[in-house]
PDB file of C-alpha atoms in Angstrom:
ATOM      1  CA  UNK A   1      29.293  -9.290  -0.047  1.00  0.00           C
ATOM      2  CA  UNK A   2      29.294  -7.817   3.389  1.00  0.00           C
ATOM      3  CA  UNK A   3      27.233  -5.336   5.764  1.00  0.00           C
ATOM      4  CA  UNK A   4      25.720  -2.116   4.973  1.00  0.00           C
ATOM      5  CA  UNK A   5      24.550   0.887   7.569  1.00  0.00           C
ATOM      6  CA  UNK A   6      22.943   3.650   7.222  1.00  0.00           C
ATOM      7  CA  UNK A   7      22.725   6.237  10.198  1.00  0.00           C
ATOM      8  CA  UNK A   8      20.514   9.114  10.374  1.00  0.00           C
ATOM      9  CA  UNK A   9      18.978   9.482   6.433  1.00  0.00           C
ATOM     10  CA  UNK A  10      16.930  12.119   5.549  1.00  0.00           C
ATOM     11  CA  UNK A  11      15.257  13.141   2.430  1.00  0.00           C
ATOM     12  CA  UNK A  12      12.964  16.442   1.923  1.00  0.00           C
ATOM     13  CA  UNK A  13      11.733  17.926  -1.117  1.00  0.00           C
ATOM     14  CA  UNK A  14      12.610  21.821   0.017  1.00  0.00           C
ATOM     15  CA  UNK A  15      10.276  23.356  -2.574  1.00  0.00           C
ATOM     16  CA  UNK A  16       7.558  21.606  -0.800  1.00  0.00           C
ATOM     17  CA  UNK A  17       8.569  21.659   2.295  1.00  0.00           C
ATOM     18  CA  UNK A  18       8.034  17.938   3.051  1.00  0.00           C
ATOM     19  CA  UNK A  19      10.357  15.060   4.360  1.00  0.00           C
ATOM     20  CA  UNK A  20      10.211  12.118   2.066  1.00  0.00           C
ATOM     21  CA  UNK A  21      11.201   9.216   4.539  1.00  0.00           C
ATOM     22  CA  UNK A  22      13.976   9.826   6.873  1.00  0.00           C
ATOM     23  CA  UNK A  23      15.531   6.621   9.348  1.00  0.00           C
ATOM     24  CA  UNK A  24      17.179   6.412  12.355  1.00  0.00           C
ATOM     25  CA  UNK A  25      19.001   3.321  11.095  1.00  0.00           C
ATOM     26  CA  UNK A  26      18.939   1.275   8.090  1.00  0.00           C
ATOM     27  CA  UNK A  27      21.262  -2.101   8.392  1.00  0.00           C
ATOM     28  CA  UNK A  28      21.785  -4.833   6.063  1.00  0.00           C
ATOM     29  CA  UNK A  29      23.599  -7.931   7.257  1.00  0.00           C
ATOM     30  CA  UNK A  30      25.006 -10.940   5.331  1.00  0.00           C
ATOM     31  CA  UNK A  31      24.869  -9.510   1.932  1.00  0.00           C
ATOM     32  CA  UNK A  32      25.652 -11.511  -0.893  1.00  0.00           C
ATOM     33  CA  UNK A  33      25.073 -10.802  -4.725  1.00  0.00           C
ATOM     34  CA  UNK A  34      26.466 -11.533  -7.756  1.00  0.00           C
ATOM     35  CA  UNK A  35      25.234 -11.619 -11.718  1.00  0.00           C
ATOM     36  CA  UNK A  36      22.392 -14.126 -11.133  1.00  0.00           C
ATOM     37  CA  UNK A  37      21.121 -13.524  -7.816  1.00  0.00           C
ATOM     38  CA  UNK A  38      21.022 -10.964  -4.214  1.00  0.00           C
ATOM     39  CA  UNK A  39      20.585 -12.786  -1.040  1.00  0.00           C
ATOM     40  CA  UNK A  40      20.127 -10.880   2.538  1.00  0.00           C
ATOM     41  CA  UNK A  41      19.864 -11.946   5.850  1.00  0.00           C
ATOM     42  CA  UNK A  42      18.694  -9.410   7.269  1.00  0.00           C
ATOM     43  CA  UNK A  43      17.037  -6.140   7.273  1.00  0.00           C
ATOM     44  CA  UNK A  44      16.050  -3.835   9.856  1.00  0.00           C
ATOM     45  CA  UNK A  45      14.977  -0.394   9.068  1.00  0.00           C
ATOM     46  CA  UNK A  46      14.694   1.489  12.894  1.00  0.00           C
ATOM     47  CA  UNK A  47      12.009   4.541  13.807  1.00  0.00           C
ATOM     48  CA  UNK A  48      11.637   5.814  10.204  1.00  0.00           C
ATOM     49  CA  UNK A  49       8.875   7.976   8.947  1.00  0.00           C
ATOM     50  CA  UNK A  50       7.027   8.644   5.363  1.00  0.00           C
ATOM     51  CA  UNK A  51       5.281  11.684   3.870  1.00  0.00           C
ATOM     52  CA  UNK A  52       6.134  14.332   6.836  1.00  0.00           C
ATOM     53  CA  UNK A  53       5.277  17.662   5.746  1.00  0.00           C
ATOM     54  CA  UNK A  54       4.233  20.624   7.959  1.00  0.00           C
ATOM     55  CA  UNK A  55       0.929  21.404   6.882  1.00  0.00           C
ATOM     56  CA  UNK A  56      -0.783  17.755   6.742  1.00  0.00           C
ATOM     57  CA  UNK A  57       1.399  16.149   9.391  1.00  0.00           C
ATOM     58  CA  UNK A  58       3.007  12.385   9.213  1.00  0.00           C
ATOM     59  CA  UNK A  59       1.382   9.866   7.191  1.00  0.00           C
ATOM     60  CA  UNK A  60       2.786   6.529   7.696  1.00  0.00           C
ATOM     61  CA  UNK A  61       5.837   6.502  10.962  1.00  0.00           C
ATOM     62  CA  UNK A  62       7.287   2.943  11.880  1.00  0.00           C
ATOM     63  CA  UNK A  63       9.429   1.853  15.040  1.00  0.00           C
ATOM     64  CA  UNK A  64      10.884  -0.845  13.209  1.00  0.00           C
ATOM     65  CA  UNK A  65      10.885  -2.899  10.179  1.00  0.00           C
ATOM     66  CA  UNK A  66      12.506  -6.309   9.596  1.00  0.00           C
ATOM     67  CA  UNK A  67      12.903  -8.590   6.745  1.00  0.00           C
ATOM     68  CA  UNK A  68      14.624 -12.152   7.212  1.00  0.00           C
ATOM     69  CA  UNK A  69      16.076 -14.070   4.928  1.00  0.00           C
ATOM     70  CA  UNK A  70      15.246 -12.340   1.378  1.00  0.00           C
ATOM     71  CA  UNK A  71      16.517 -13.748  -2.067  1.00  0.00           C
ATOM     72  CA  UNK A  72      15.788 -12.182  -5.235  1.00  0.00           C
ATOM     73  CA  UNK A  73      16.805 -14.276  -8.385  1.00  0.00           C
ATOM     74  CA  UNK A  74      17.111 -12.445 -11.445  1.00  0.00           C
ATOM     75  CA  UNK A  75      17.181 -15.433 -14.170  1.00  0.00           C
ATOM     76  CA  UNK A  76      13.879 -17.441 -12.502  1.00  0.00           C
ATOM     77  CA  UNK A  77      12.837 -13.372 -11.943  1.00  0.00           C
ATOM     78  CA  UNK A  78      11.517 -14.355  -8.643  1.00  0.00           C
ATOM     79  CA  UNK A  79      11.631 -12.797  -4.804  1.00  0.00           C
ATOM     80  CA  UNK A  80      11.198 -14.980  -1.336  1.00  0.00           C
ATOM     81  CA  UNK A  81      10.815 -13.556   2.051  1.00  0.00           C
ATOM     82  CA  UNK A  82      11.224 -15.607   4.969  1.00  0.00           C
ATOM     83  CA  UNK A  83       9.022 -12.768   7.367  1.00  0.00           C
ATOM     84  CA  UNK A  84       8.107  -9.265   7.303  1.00  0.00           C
ATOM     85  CA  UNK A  85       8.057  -7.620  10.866  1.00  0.00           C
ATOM     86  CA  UNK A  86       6.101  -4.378  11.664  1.00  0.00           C
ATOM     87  CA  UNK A  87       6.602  -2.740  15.059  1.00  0.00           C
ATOM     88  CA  UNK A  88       4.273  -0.083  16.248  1.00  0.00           C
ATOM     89  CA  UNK A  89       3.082   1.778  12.813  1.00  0.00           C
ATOM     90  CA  UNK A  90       1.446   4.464  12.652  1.00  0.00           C
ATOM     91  CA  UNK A  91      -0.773   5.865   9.744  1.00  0.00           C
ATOM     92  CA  UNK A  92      -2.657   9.182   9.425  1.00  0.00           C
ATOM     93  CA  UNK A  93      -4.824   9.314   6.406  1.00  0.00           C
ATOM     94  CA  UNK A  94      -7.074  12.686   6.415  1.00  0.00           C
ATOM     95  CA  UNK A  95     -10.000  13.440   3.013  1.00  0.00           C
ATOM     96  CA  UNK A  96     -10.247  16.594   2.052  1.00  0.00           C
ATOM     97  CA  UNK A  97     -13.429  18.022   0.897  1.00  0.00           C
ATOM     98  CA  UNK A  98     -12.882  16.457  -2.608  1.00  0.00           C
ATOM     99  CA  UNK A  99     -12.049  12.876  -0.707  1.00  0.00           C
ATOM    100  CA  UNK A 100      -8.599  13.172  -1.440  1.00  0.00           C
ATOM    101  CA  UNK A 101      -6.240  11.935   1.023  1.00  0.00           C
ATOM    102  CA  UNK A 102      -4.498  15.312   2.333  1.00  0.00           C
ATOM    103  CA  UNK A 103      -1.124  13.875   3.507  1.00  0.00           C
ATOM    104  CA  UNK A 104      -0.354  12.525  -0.354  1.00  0.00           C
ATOM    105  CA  UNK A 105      -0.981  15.982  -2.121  1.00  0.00           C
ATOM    106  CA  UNK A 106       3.187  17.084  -1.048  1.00  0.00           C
ATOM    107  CA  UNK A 107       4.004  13.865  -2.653  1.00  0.00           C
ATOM    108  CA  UNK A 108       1.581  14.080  -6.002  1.00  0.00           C
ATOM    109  CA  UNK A 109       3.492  17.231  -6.333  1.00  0.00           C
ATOM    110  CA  UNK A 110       6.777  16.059  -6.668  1.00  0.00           C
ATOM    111  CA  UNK A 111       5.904  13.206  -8.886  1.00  0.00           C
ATOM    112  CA  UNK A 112       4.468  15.598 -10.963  1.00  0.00           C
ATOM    113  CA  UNK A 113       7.459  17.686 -10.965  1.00  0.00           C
ATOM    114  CA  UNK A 114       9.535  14.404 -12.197  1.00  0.00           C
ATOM    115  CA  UNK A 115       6.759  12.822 -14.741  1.00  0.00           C
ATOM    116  CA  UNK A 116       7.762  12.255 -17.876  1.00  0.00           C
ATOM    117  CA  UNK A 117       5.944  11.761 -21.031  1.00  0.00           C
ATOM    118  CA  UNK A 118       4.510   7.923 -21.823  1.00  0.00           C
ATOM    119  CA  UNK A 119       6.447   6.004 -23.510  1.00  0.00           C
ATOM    120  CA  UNK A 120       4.728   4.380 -26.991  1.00  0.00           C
ATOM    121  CA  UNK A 121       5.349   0.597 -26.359  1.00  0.00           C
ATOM    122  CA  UNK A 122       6.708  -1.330 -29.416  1.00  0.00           C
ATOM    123  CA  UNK A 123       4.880  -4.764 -30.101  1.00  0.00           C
ATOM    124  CA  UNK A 124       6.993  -7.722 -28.762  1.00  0.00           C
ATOM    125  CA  UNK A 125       7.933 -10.214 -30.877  1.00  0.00           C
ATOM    126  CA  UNK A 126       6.901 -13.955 -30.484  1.00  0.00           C
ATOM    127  CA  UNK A 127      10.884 -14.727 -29.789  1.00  0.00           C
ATOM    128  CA  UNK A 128      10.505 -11.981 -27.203  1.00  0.00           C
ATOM    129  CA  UNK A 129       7.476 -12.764 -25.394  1.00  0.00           C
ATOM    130  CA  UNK A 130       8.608 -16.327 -25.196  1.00  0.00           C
ATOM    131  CA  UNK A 131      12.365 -14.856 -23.232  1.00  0.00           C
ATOM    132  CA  UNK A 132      10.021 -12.887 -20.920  1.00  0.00           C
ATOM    133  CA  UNK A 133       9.712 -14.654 -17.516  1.00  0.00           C
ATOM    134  CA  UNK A 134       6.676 -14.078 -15.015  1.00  0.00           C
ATOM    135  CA  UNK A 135       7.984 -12.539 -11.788  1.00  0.00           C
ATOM    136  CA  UNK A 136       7.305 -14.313  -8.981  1.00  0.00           C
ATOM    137  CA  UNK A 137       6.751 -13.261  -5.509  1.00  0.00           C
ATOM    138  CA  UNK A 138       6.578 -15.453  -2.177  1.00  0.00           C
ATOM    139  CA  UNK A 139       6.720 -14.190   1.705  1.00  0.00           C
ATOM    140  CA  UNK A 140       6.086 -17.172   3.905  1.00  0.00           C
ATOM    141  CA  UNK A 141       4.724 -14.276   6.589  1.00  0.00           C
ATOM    142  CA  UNK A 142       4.131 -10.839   7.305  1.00  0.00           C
ATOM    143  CA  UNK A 143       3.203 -10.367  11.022  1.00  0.00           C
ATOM    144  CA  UNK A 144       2.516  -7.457  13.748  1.00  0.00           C
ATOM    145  CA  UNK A 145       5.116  -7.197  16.499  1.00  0.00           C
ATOM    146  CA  UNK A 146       4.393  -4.853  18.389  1.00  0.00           C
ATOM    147  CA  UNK A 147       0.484  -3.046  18.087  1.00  0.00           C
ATOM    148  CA  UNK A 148       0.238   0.373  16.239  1.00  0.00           C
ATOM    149  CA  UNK A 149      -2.687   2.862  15.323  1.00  0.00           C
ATOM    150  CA  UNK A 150      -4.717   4.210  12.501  1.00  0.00           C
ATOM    151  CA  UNK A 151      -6.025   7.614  12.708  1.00  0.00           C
ATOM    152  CA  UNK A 152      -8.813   8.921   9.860  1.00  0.00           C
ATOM    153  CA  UNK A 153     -10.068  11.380   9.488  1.00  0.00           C
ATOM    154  CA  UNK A 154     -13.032  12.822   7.112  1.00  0.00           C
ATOM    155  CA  UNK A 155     -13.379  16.058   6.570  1.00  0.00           C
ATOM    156  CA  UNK A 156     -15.477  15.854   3.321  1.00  0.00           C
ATOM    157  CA  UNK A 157     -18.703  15.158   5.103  1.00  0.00           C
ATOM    158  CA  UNK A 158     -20.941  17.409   8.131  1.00  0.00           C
ATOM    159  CA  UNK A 159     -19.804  17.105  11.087  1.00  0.00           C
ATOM    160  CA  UNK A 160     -16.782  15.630  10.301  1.00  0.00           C
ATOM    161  CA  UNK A 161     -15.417  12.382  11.032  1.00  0.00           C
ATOM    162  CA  UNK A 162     -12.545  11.537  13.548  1.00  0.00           C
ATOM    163  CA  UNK A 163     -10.893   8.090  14.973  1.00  0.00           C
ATOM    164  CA  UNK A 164      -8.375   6.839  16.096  1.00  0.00           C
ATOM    165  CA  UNK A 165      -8.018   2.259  15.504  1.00  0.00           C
ATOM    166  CA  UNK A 166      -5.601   0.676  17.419  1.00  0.00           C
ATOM    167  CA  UNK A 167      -3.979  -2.066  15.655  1.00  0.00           C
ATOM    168  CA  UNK A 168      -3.903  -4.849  17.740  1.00  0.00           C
ATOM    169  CA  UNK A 169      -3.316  -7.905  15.855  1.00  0.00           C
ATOM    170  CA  UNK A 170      -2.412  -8.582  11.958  1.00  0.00           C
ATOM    171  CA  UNK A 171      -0.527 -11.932  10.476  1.00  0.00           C
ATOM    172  CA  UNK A 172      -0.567 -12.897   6.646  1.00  0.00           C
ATOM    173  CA  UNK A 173       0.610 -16.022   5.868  1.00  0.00           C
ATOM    174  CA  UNK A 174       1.823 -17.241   2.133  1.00  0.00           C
ATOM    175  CA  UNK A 175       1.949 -13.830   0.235  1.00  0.00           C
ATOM    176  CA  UNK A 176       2.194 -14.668  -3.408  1.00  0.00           C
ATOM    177  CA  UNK A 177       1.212 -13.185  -6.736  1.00  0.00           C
ATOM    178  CA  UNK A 178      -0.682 -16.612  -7.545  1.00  0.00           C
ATOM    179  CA  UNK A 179      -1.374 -18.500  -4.241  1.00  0.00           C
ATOM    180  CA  UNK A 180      -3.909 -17.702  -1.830  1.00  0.00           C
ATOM    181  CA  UNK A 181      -2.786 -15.748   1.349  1.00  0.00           C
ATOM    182  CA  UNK A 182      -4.514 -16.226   4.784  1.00  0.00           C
ATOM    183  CA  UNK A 183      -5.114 -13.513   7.141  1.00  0.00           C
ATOM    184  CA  UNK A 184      -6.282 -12.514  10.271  1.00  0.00           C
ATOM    185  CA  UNK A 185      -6.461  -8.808  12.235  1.00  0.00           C
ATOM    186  CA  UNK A 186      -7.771  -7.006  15.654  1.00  0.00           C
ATOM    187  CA  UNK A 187      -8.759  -4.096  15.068  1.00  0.00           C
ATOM    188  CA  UNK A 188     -10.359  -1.793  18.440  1.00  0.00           C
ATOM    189  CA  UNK A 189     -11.636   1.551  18.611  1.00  0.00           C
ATOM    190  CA  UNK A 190     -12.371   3.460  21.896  1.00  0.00           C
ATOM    191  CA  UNK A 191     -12.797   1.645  24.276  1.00  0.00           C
ATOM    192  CA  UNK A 192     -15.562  -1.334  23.810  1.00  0.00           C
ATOM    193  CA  UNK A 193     -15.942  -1.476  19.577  1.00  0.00           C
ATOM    194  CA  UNK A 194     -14.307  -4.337  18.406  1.00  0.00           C
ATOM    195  CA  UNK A 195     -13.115  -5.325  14.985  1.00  0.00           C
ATOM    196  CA  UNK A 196     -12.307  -8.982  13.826  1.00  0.00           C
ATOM    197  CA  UNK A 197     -11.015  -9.799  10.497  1.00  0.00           C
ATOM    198  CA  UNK A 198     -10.257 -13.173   9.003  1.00  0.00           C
ATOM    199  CA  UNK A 199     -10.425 -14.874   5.429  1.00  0.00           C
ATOM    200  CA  UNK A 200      -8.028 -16.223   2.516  1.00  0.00           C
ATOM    201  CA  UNK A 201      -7.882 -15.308  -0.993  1.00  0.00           C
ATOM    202  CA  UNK A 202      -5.495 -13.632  -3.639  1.00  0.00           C
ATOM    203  CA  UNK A 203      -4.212 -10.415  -2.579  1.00  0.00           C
ATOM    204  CA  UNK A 204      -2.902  -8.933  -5.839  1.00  0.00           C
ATOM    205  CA  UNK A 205      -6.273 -10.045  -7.264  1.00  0.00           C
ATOM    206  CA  UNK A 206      -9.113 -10.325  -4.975  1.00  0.00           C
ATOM    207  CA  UNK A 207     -11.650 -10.244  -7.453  1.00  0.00           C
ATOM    208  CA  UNK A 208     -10.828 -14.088  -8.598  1.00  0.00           C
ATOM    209  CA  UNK A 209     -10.501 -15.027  -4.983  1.00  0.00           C
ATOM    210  CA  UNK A 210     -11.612 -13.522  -1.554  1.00  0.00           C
ATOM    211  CA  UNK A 211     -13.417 -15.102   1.307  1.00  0.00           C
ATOM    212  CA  UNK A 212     -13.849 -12.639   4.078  1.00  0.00           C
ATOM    213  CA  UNK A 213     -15.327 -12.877   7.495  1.00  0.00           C
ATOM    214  CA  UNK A 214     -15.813  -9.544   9.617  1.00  0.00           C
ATOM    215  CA  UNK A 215     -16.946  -9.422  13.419  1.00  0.00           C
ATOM    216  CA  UNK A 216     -17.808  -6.044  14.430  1.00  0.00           C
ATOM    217  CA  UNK A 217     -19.020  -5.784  17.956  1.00  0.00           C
ATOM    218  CA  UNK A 218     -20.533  -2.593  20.330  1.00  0.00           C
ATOM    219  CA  UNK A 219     -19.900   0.044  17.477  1.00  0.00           C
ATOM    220  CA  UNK A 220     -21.308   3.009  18.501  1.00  0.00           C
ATOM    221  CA  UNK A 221     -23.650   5.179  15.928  1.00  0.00           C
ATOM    222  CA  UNK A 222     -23.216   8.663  17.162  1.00  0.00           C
ATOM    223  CA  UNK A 223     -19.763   9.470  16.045  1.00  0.00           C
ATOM    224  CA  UNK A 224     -21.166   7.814  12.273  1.00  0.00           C
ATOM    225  CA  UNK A 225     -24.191  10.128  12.334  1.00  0.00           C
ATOM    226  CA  UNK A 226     -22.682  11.781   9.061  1.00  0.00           C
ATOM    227  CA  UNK A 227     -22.213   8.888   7.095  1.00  0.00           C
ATOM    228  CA  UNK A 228     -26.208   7.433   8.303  1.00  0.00           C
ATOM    229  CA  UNK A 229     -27.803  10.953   7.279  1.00  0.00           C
ATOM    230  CA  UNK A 230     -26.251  10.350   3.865  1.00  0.00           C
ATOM    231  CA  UNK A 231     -27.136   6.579   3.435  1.00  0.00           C
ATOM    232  CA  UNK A 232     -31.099   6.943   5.151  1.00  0.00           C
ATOM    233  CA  UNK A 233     -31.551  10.671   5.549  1.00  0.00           C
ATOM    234  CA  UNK A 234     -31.433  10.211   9.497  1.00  0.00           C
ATOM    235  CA  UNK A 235     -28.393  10.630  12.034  1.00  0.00           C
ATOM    236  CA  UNK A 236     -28.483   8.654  14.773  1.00  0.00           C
ATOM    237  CA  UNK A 237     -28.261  10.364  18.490  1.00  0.00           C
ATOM    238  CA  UNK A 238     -27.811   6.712  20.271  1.00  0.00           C
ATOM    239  CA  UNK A 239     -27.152   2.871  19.683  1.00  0.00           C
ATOM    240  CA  UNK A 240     -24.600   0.248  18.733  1.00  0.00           C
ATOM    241  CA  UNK A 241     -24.268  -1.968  16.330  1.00  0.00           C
ATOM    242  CA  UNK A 242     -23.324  -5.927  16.532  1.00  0.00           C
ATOM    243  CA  UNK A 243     -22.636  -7.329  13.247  1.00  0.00           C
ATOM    244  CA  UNK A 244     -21.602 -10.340  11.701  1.00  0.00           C
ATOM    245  CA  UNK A 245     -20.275 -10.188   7.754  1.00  0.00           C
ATOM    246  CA  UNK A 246     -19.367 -12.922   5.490  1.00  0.00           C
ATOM    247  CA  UNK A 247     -18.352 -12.472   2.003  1.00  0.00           C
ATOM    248  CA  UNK A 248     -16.990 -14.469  -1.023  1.00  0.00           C
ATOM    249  CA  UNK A 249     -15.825 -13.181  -3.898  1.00  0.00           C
ATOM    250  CA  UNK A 250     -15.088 -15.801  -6.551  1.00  0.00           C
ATOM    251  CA  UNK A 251     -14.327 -14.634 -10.338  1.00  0.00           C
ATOM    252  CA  UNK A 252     -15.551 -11.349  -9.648  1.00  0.00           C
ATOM    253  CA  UNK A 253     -18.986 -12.768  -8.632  1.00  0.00           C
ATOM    254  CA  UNK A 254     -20.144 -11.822  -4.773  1.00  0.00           C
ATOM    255  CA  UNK A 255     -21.658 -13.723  -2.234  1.00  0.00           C
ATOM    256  CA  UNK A 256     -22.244 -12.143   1.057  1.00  0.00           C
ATOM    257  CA  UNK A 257     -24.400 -12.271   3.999  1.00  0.00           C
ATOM    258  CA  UNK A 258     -24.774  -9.302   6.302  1.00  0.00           C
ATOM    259  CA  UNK A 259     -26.306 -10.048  10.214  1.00  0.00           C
ATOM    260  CA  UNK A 260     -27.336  -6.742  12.269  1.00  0.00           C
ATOM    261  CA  UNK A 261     -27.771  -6.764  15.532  1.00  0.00           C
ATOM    262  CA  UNK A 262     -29.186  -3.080  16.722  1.00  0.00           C
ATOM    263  CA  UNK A 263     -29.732  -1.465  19.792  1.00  0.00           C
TER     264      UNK A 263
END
C-alpha cells in the first residue's frame, strides 16, 4: 500500500531514434493491493507524449490524464473505473503514399525487432474452459476536460490533404465490454464547419450494436477536391455542404439515411 511518483520518465528506442512515451509526472495515490485484488485512487499522468521521433514528429501528446477510483479484481477477472479525464490531447496522424500512418512506422519497427514466433495453442480441456472467467470491464465515464486538436494529414492522394479539428467536446458514459456506451462529441474545423456526434451502442463490438447520428454543418468542398475527383471524377472549386446522417447498425445489418444540403 502507499503512493508512487514518477518524475521526469523517458523512454527512446536509440536505434530508431524515437521517444517511446516520456512524462513529466506520473503519481499514484492510495494504493492498495494484495493476492485477490489492486485498488487506486488516483492517477494522474502530467504533459506526457507518445511516438516522438524526429522524422514524423509527435503522434499522440497529452497535458494530463486522470483516472479515479480504479479496482481491478483478479478472481471475478474484472476492472471498474470511476472516470477517465483527458486534458488538451493532441494527435497527429499523417498517410503515406501507401495509406500508412507515418508516425507508427518507428514503432512497427521496434515491435518487429521484439516479435517472437506464434505460439501453437494447446486445446483446453472442458475442466479448463469451465475455470476460465470472462474479463469484465466497466468505466462509469470518460470525459474531455480541457479541448484538444486533431491534425491529418493525407499525403497519398493529389493535392494533398491537410487539417487541423479542434476537439471541443467528447463524454462516454458506461464503457463496458457488454453494455451499451453513450456518447456525444464537438468536433470544429476552421472557422465555421461544424461537427456533431451523438449515438449509443457497443464499443468493443459495434457491428451488433451502433446507432449513430452525425450533424455536419458549412463544410467547405475546396480543401476535399482530392477526395471528390476520386469518388465523381470532378473537384470542386466552391460550395459547402450541410448534412444530416443517421445510422443503425444492428447484428451487422445497416440502416442509414444520408440528408445533403448543397450549395
Amino acid at each position: 500500500s502507499g503512493t508512487l511518483d514518477i518524475n521526469d520518465s523517458q523512454t527512446s528506442d536509440t536505434s530508431n531514434q524515437y521517444q517511446i512515451a516520456a512524462f513529466k509526472q506520473l503519481l499514484v495515490t492510495n494504493i492498495q493491493t494484495d493476492l485477490k485484488s489492486l485498488s487506486i485512487e488516483k492517477l494522474l499522468l502530467e504533459q506526457s507524449r507518445f511516438v516522438d521521433a524526429e522524422k514524423t514528429g509527435q503522434m499522440i501528446g497529452l497535458e494530463q490524464l486522470s483516472i479515479d477510483q480504479l479496482a481491478l479484481e483478479f478472481d471475478n477477472s474484472s476492472l471498474t473505473i470511476e472516470q477517465i479525464g483527458l486534458s488538451q490531447p493532441e494527435i497527429l496522424i499523417t498517410l503515406d503514399p501507401d495509406k500508412q500512418i507515418a508516425e507508427l512506422s518507428p514503432l512497427l519497427k521496434t515491435l518487429k525487432q521484439f516479435s517472437t514466433p506464434e505460439k501453437i495453442e494447446t486445446e483446453q480441456t472442458p475442466e479448463q474452459v469451465t475455470q476460465d472467467k470472462p474479463f469484465s470491464l466497466n468505466i462509469a465515464r470518460i470525459a474531455l476536460i480541457k479541448p484538444g486538436k486533431f491534425t491529418f494529414t493525407d499525403t497519398s492522394i493529389s493535392p494533398q490533404y491537410h487539417s487541423i479539428f479542434l476537439l471541443k467536446k467528447a463524454d462516454i458514459q458506461t464503457v463496458s465490454l457488454d453494455k451499451p456506451a453513450t456518447f456525444s462529441s464537438d468536433i470544429q474545423q476552421g472557422e465555421y464547419t461544424q461537427f456533431g456526434i451523438k449515438g449509443n451502442g457497443l464499443l468493443f463490438n459495434p457491428e451488433q450494436q451502433l446507432n449513430l447520428e452525425v450533424k455536419i454543418t458549412q463544410l467547405d468542398l475546396p480543401p476535399v477536391t482530392s477526395y471528390t475527383s476520386q469518388a465523381m471524377g470532378y473537384g470542386m472549386k466552391s460550395g459547402v455542404i450541410d448534412s444530416d446522417i443517421s445510422l443503425s447498425l444492428i447484428k451487422r445489418i445497416i440502416d442509414s439515411t444520408v440528408k445533403l444540403k448543397i450549395d
